[in-house]
Short mmCIF file of N, CA and C in Angstrom, two decimals:
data_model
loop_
_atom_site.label_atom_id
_atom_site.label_comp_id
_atom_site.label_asym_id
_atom_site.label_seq_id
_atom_site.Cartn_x
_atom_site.Cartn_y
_atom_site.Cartn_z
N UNK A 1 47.19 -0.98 6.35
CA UNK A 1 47.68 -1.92 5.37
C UNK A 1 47.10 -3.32 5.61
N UNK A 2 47.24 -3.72 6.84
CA UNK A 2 46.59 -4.98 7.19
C UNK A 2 45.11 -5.41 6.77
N UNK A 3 44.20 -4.15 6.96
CA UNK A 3 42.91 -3.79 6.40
C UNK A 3 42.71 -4.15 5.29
N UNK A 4 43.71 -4.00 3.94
CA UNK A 4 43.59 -3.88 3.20
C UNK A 4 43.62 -5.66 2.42
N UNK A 5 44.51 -5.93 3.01
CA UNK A 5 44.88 -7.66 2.77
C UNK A 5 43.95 -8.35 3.57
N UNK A 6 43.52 -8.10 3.98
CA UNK A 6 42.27 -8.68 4.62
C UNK A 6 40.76 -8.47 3.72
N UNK A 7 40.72 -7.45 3.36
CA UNK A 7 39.59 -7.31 2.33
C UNK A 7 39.96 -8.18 0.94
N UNK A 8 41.56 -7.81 0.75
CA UNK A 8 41.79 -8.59 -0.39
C UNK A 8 41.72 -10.14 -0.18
N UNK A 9 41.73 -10.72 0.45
CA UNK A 9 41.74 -12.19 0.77
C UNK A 9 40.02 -12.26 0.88
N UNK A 10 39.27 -11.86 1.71
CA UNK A 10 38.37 -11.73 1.17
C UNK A 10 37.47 -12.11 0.15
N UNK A 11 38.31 -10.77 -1.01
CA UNK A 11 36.97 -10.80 -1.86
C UNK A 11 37.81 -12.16 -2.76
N UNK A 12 39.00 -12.57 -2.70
CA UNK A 12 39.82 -13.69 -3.46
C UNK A 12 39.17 -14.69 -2.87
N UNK A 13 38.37 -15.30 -1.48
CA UNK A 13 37.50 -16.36 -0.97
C UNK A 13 36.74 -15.98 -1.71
N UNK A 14 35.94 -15.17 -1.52
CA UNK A 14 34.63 -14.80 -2.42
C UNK A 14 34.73 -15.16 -3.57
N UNK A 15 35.72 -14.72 -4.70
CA UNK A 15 35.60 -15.62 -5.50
C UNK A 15 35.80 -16.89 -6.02
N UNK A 16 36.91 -17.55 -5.39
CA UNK A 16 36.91 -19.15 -5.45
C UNK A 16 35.63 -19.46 -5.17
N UNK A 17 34.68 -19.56 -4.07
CA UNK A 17 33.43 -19.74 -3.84
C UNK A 17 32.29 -19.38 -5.45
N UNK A 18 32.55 -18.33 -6.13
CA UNK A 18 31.64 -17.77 -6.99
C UNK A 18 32.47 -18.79 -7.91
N UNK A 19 33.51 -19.12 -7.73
CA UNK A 19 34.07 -20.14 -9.69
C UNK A 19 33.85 -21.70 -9.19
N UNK A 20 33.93 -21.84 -7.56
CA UNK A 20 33.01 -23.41 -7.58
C UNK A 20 32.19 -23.41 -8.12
N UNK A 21 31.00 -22.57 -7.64
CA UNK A 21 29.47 -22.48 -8.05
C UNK A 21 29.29 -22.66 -9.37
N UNK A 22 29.76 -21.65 -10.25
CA UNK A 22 29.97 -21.68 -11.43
C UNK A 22 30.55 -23.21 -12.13
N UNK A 23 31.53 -23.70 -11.52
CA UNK A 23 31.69 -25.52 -11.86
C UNK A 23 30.19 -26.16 -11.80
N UNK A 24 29.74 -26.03 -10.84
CA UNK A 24 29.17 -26.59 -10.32
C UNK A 24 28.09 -26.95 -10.90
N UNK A 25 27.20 -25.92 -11.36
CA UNK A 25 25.43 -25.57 -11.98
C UNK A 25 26.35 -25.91 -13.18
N UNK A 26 27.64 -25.72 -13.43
CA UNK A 26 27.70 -25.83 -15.27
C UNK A 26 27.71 -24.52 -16.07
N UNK A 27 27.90 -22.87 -15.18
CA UNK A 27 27.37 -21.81 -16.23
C UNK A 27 29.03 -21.47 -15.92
N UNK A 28 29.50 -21.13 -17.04
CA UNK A 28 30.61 -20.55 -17.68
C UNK A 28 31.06 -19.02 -16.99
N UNK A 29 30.27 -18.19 -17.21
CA UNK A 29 30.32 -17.10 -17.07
C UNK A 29 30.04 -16.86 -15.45
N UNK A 30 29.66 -17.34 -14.61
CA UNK A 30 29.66 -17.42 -13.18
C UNK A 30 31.17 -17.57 -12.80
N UNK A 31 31.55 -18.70 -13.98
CA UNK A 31 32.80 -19.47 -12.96
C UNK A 31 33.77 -18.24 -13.56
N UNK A 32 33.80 -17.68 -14.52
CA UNK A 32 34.54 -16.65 -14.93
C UNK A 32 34.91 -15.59 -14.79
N UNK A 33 33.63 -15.11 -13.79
CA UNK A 33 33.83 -14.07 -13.46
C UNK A 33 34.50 -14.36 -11.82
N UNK A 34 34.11 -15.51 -11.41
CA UNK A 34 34.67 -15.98 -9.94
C UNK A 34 36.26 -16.33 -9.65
N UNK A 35 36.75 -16.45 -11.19
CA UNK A 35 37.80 -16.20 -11.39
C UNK A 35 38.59 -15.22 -11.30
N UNK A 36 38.45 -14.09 -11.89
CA UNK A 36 38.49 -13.01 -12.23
C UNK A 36 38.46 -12.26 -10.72
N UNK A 37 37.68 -12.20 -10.04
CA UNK A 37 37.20 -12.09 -9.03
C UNK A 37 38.26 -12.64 -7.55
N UNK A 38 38.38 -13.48 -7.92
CA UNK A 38 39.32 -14.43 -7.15
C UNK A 38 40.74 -13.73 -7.56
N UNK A 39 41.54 -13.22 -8.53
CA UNK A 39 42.82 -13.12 -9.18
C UNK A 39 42.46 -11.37 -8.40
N UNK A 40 41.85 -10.44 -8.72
CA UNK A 40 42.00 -9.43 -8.17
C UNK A 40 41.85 -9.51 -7.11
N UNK A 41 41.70 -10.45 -5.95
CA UNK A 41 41.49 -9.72 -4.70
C UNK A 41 42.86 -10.49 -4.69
N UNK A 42 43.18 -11.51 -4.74
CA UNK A 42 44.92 -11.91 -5.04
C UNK A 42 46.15 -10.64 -4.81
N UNK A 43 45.83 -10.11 -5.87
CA UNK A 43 46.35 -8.99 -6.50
C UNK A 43 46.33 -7.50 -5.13
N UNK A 44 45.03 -7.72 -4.51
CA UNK A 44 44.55 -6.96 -4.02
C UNK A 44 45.39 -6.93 -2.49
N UNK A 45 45.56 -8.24 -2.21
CA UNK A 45 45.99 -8.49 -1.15
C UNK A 45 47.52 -8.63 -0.75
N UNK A 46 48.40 -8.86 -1.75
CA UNK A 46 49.66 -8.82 -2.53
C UNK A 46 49.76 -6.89 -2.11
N UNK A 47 48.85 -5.86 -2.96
CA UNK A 47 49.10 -4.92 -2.74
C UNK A 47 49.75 -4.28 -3.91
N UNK A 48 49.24 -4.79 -5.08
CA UNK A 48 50.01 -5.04 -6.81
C UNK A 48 48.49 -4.07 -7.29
N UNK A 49 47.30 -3.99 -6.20
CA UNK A 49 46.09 -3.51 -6.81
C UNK A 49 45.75 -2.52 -6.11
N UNK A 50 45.20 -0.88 -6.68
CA UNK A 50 44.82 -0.23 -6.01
C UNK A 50 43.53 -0.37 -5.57
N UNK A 51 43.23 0.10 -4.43
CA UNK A 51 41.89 0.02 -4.01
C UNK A 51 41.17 1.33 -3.91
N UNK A 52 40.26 1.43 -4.25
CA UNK A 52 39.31 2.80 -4.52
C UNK A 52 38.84 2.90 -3.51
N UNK A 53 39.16 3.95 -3.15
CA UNK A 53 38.64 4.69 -1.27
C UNK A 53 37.16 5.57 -1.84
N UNK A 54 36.13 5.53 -0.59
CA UNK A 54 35.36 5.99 -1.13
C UNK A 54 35.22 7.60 -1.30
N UNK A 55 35.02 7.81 -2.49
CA UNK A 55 35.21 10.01 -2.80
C UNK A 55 36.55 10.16 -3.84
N UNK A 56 37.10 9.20 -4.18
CA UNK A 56 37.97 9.28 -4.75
C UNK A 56 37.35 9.15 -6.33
N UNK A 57 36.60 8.40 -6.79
CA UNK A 57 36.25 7.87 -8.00
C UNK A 57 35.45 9.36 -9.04
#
């Protein structure tokens, strides 16, 4: 479980980092998806999101 909130925090840094960038240069769709990006690993880390193990998909 710990594993798991740890990846989720993660990829939620990862995206704050991807929706600065996106401020940053000025492109919309960077910062949008860094958003987006940012809210699911949120989600992810909360434990509100499933995570796809690999062989499952």
């Amino acid at each position: 479980m710990k594993q798991r909130r740890d990846k989720g925090r993660a990829r939620q840094a990862k995206g704050s980092v991807q929706e600065a960038i996106g401020k940053i240069i000025g492109d919309a769709d960077v910062e949008r998806q860094g958003r987006r990006e940012s809210e699911a690993g949120a989600d992810q880390a909360r434990g509100e999101s499933p995570m796809i193990k690999d062989g499952d998909d």
